[in-house]
Tab-separated table of C-alpha atoms in Angstrom:
chain	number	residue	atom	x	y	z
A	1	UNK	CA	-9.726	18.191	12.476
A	2	UNK	CA	-12.800	18.313	14.681
A	3	UNK	CA	-14.242	15.595	16.874
A	4	UNK	CA	-17.996	15.264	16.436
A	5	UNK	CA	-20.164	13.625	19.079
A	6	UNK	CA	-22.077	10.734	17.558
A	7	UNK	CA	-25.868	10.539	17.524
A	8	UNK	CA	-27.318	7.664	19.530
A	9	UNK	CA	-29.972	5.333	18.170
A	10	UNK	CA	-32.738	6.658	20.393
A	11	UNK	CA	-32.081	10.184	19.126
A	12	UNK	CA	-31.922	9.212	15.448
A	13	UNK	CA	-34.796	10.807	13.562
A	14	UNK	CA	-37.146	8.578	11.564
A	15	UNK	CA	-36.821	11.120	8.747
A	16	UNK	CA	-33.119	10.228	8.523
A	17	UNK	CA	-33.096	6.486	9.186
A	18	UNK	CA	-35.757	3.812	9.315
A	19	UNK	CA	-36.175	0.918	11.737
A	20	UNK	CA	-35.951	-2.108	9.418
A	21	UNK	CA	-34.073	-3.107	6.297
A	22	UNK	CA	-34.286	-5.657	3.505
A	23	UNK	CA	-31.154	-7.833	3.466
A	24	UNK	CA	-31.811	-9.375	0.034
A	25	UNK	CA	-29.283	-7.360	-1.977
A	26	UNK	CA	-26.628	-7.494	0.751
A	27	UNK	CA	-26.968	-11.291	0.869
A	28	UNK	CA	-25.880	-11.401	-2.770
A	29	UNK	CA	-22.417	-10.280	-1.638
A	30	UNK	CA	-22.284	-11.602	1.945
A	31	UNK	CA	-22.561	-15.363	2.324
A	32	UNK	CA	-23.163	-14.945	6.065
A	33	UNK	CA	-26.265	-12.855	5.423
A	34	UNK	CA	-29.624	-14.534	4.888
A	35	UNK	CA	-32.458	-12.968	2.927
A	36	UNK	CA	-34.862	-11.211	5.247
A	37	UNK	CA	-37.306	-8.645	3.876
A	38	UNK	CA	-37.692	-6.813	7.194
A	39	UNK	CA	-34.800	-7.139	9.629
A	40	UNK	CA	-34.807	-4.769	12.582
A	41	UNK	CA	-31.965	-2.254	12.797
A	42	UNK	CA	-30.172	-2.026	16.120
A	43	UNK	CA	-29.799	1.204	18.047
A	44	UNK	CA	-26.124	1.231	17.159
A	45	UNK	CA	-26.875	0.863	13.453
A	46	UNK	CA	-29.454	3.654	13.555
A	47	UNK	CA	-27.131	5.947	15.492
A	48	UNK	CA	-24.275	5.272	13.087
A	49	UNK	CA	-26.540	6.093	10.126
A	50	UNK	CA	-27.703	9.357	11.672
A	51	UNK	CA	-24.150	10.365	12.585
A	52	UNK	CA	-22.879	9.867	9.044
A	53	UNK	CA	-25.903	11.712	7.600
A	54	UNK	CA	-25.112	14.656	9.871
A	55	UNK	CA	-21.600	14.798	8.372
A	56	UNK	CA	-22.909	14.406	4.811
A	57	UNK	CA	-24.992	17.526	5.436
A	58	UNK	CA	-21.899	19.389	6.594
A	59	UNK	CA	-20.096	18.285	3.421
A	60	UNK	CA	-23.032	19.228	1.177
A	61	UNK	CA	-23.094	22.706	2.702
A	62	UNK	CA	-19.411	23.210	1.871
A	63	UNK	CA	-17.480	23.296	-1.385
A	64	UNK	CA	-14.726	20.887	-0.357
A	65	UNK	CA	-14.463	17.138	0.211
A	66	UNK	CA	-14.641	15.873	3.783
A	67	UNK	CA	-12.561	13.101	5.369
A	68	UNK	CA	-14.714	11.146	7.821
A	69	UNK	CA	-12.940	9.005	10.417
A	70	UNK	CA	-14.716	6.830	12.969
A	71	UNK	CA	-13.138	6.371	16.384
A	72	UNK	CA	-12.296	2.687	15.931
A	73	UNK	CA	-9.627	2.813	13.238
A	74	UNK	CA	-5.921	2.249	12.875
A	75	UNK	CA	-3.773	3.812	10.214
A	76	UNK	CA	-1.694	1.137	8.489
A	77	UNK	CA	1.688	1.271	10.235
A	78	UNK	CA	3.747	1.067	7.060
A	79	UNK	CA	1.964	4.076	5.564
A	80	UNK	CA	0.832	6.111	8.586
A	81	UNK	CA	3.466	8.866	8.224
A	82	UNK	CA	2.211	9.428	4.675
A	83	UNK	CA	-1.542	8.990	5.099
A	84	UNK	CA	-2.285	12.711	5.050
A	85	UNK	CA	0.023	13.384	2.097
A	86	UNK	CA	-1.328	10.394	0.178
A	87	UNK	CA	-4.966	11.360	0.764
A	88	UNK	CA	-4.317	14.958	-0.274
A	89	UNK	CA	-2.488	13.869	-3.426
A	90	UNK	CA	-5.297	11.506	-4.422
A	91	UNK	CA	-7.963	14.162	-3.828
A	92	UNK	CA	-5.995	16.712	-5.828
A	93	UNK	CA	-5.495	14.271	-8.716
A	94	UNK	CA	-9.154	13.195	-8.809
A	95	UNK	CA	-10.351	16.795	-8.764
A	96	UNK	CA	-7.933	17.663	-11.565
A	97	UNK	CA	-9.266	14.725	-13.595
A	98	UNK	CA	-12.943	15.482	-12.932
A	99	UNK	CA	-13.104	19.211	-13.497
A	100	UNK	CA	-16.732	20.033	-12.679
A	101	UNK	CA	-17.624	19.830	-8.940
A	102	UNK	CA	-21.119	18.560	-9.747
A	103	UNK	CA	-19.571	15.526	-11.483
A	104	UNK	CA	-17.572	14.441	-8.404
A	105	UNK	CA	-20.113	11.925	-7.142
A	106	UNK	CA	-17.395	9.996	-5.322
A	107	UNK	CA	-16.551	8.329	-2.052
A	108	UNK	CA	-12.917	7.344	-1.631
A	109	UNK	CA	-12.352	4.701	1.040
A	110	UNK	CA	-8.943	4.750	2.728
A	111	UNK	CA	-9.857	1.246	3.834
A	112	UNK	CA	-12.854	-1.049	3.416
A	113	UNK	CA	-13.901	-4.653	3.012
A	114	UNK	CA	-14.899	-4.279	-0.623
A	115	UNK	CA	-16.000	-6.293	-3.602
A	116	UNK	CA	-14.477	-4.519	-6.582
A	117	UNK	CA	-16.501	-4.169	-9.752
A	118	UNK	CA	-15.831	-6.948	-12.248
A	119	UNK	CA	-16.098	-6.447	-15.962
A	120	UNK	CA	-16.588	-2.990	-17.414
A	121	UNK	CA	-16.073	-0.220	-14.866
A	122	UNK	CA	-18.244	2.853	-14.939
A	123	UNK	CA	-16.990	5.914	-16.775
A	124	UNK	CA	-16.669	7.691	-13.418
A	125	UNK	CA	-14.628	4.807	-12.062
A	126	UNK	CA	-12.309	4.858	-15.055
A	127	UNK	CA	-11.832	8.609	-14.858
A	128	UNK	CA	-10.954	8.487	-11.159
A	129	UNK	CA	-8.625	5.510	-11.583
A	130	UNK	CA	-6.729	7.189	-14.411
A	131	UNK	CA	-6.542	10.451	-12.472
A	132	UNK	CA	-5.225	8.707	-9.358
A	133	UNK	CA	-2.365	7.216	-11.366
A	134	UNK	CA	-1.100	10.736	-11.995
A	135	UNK	CA	-0.895	11.491	-8.272
A	136	UNK	CA	2.517	9.916	-7.793
A	137	UNK	CA	1.140	7.951	-4.824
A	138	UNK	CA	1.935	4.192	-4.940
A	139	UNK	CA	-1.722	3.316	-4.380
A	140	UNK	CA	-4.161	1.884	-6.880
A	141	UNK	CA	-7.703	3.195	-6.820
A	142	UNK	CA	-10.319	0.590	-7.715
A	143	UNK	CA	-14.059	0.901	-8.161
A	144	UNK	CA	-16.185	-0.863	-5.569
A	145	UNK	CA	-19.424	-2.588	-6.461
A	146	UNK	CA	-20.124	-3.224	-2.766
A	147	UNK	CA	-18.238	-2.185	0.373
A	148	UNK	CA	-18.577	-2.734	4.097
A	149	UNK	CA	-17.121	-0.582	6.889
A	150	UNK	CA	-17.192	3.207	7.075
A	151	UNK	CA	-14.230	3.869	9.350
A	152	UNK	CA	-12.289	6.089	6.921
A	153	UNK	CA	-13.566	7.677	3.712
A	154	UNK	CA	-13.498	10.932	1.793
A	155	UNK	CA	-16.771	12.232	0.384
A	156	UNK	CA	-17.314	15.043	-2.110
A	157	UNK	CA	-20.229	17.512	-1.798
A	158	UNK	CA	-21.922	16.248	-4.972
A	159	UNK	CA	-22.017	12.717	-3.525
A	160	UNK	CA	-23.267	13.978	-0.168
A	161	UNK	CA	-26.179	15.704	-1.896
A	162	UNK	CA	-27.142	12.486	-3.687
A	163	UNK	CA	-27.153	10.569	-0.393
A	164	UNK	CA	-29.147	13.225	1.435
A	165	UNK	CA	-31.693	13.140	-1.374
A	166	UNK	CA	-32.193	9.414	-0.699
A	167	UNK	CA	-33.073	9.725	2.987
A	168	UNK	CA	-34.358	8.126	5.092
A	169	UNK	CA	-31.751	5.380	5.098
A	170	UNK	CA	-33.300	1.963	4.684
A	171	UNK	CA	-30.230	-0.081	5.715
A	172	UNK	CA	-27.066	0.162	7.830
A	173	UNK	CA	-24.893	2.981	6.523
A	174	UNK	CA	-22.355	0.817	4.660
A	175	UNK	CA	-25.131	-1.102	2.903
A	176	UNK	CA	-26.973	2.143	2.115
A	177	UNK	CA	-23.803	3.466	0.478
A	178	UNK	CA	-23.178	0.206	-1.353
A	179	UNK	CA	-26.658	0.214	-2.832
A	180	UNK	CA	-25.780	3.543	-4.452
A	181	UNK	CA	-22.582	2.043	-5.896
A	182	UNK	CA	-24.363	-1.071	-7.119
A	183	UNK	CA	-27.055	0.983	-8.855
A	184	UNK	CA	-24.380	3.402	-10.178
A	185	UNK	CA	-25.894	6.456	-8.564
A	186	UNK	CA	-22.527	7.076	-6.879
A	187	UNK	CA	-19.005	5.878	-7.552
A	188	UNK	CA	-17.248	4.157	-4.662
A	189	UNK	CA	-13.456	4.032	-4.822
A	190	UNK	CA	-11.147	1.906	-2.684
A	191	UNK	CA	-7.445	2.409	-1.975
A	192	UNK	CA	-5.240	-0.639	-2.535
A	193	UNK	CA	-3.219	-1.107	-0.433
A	194	UNK	CA	-5.451	0.392	2.196
A	195	UNK	CA	-4.311	3.264	4.384
A	196	UNK	CA	-6.604	2.572	7.353
A	197	UNK	CA	-8.190	-0.482	8.937
A	198	UNK	CA	-11.059	-0.866	11.367
A	199	UNK	CA	-10.291	-2.215	14.833
A	200	UNK	CA	-12.175	-5.469	15.404
A	201	UNK	CA	-14.500	-5.145	12.399
A	202	UNK	CA	-17.986	-6.667	12.603
A	203	UNK	CA	-17.803	-6.896	16.397
């Protein structure tokens, strides 16, 4: 692993992240969020966006998925000895089930506050869910329609390229990601039970 120094809000480029965001779509999923067409983004939100985008670029330049961990997470105590093995097994199974690298437009959350997709899942979601069942890991992989928190997720290069093509970010990073899931440009997957939690989320 490698520790990467985060980018601060004042150093976040306007070409990577904007200064305001429209909360309308997020308010559809979050009852505590009111509709505001132009809410200012805090320095922390802008820095977080830029930091994740920097890592997406690293992933896009590689040919392997990248596990991104923020510094405010806990591995679930009951599963912590097996987090690495479980994550590796899930990645291996998903890649075996989705053969072509360009088709792996996935993010796999080890933990998230997510609203899972109701009704018919996407084909990508079904493929990943079926593949994960062959991993031998006692974890169910579900497709997220919307997800908050970015403390622990795996991203594939194909997904990173999609996100980089959508810059600058026009929302906090978790909402920016969720918009891609909602509009089915990417497939967000969530581990249940989760393998990692965020310390004091939403603080």
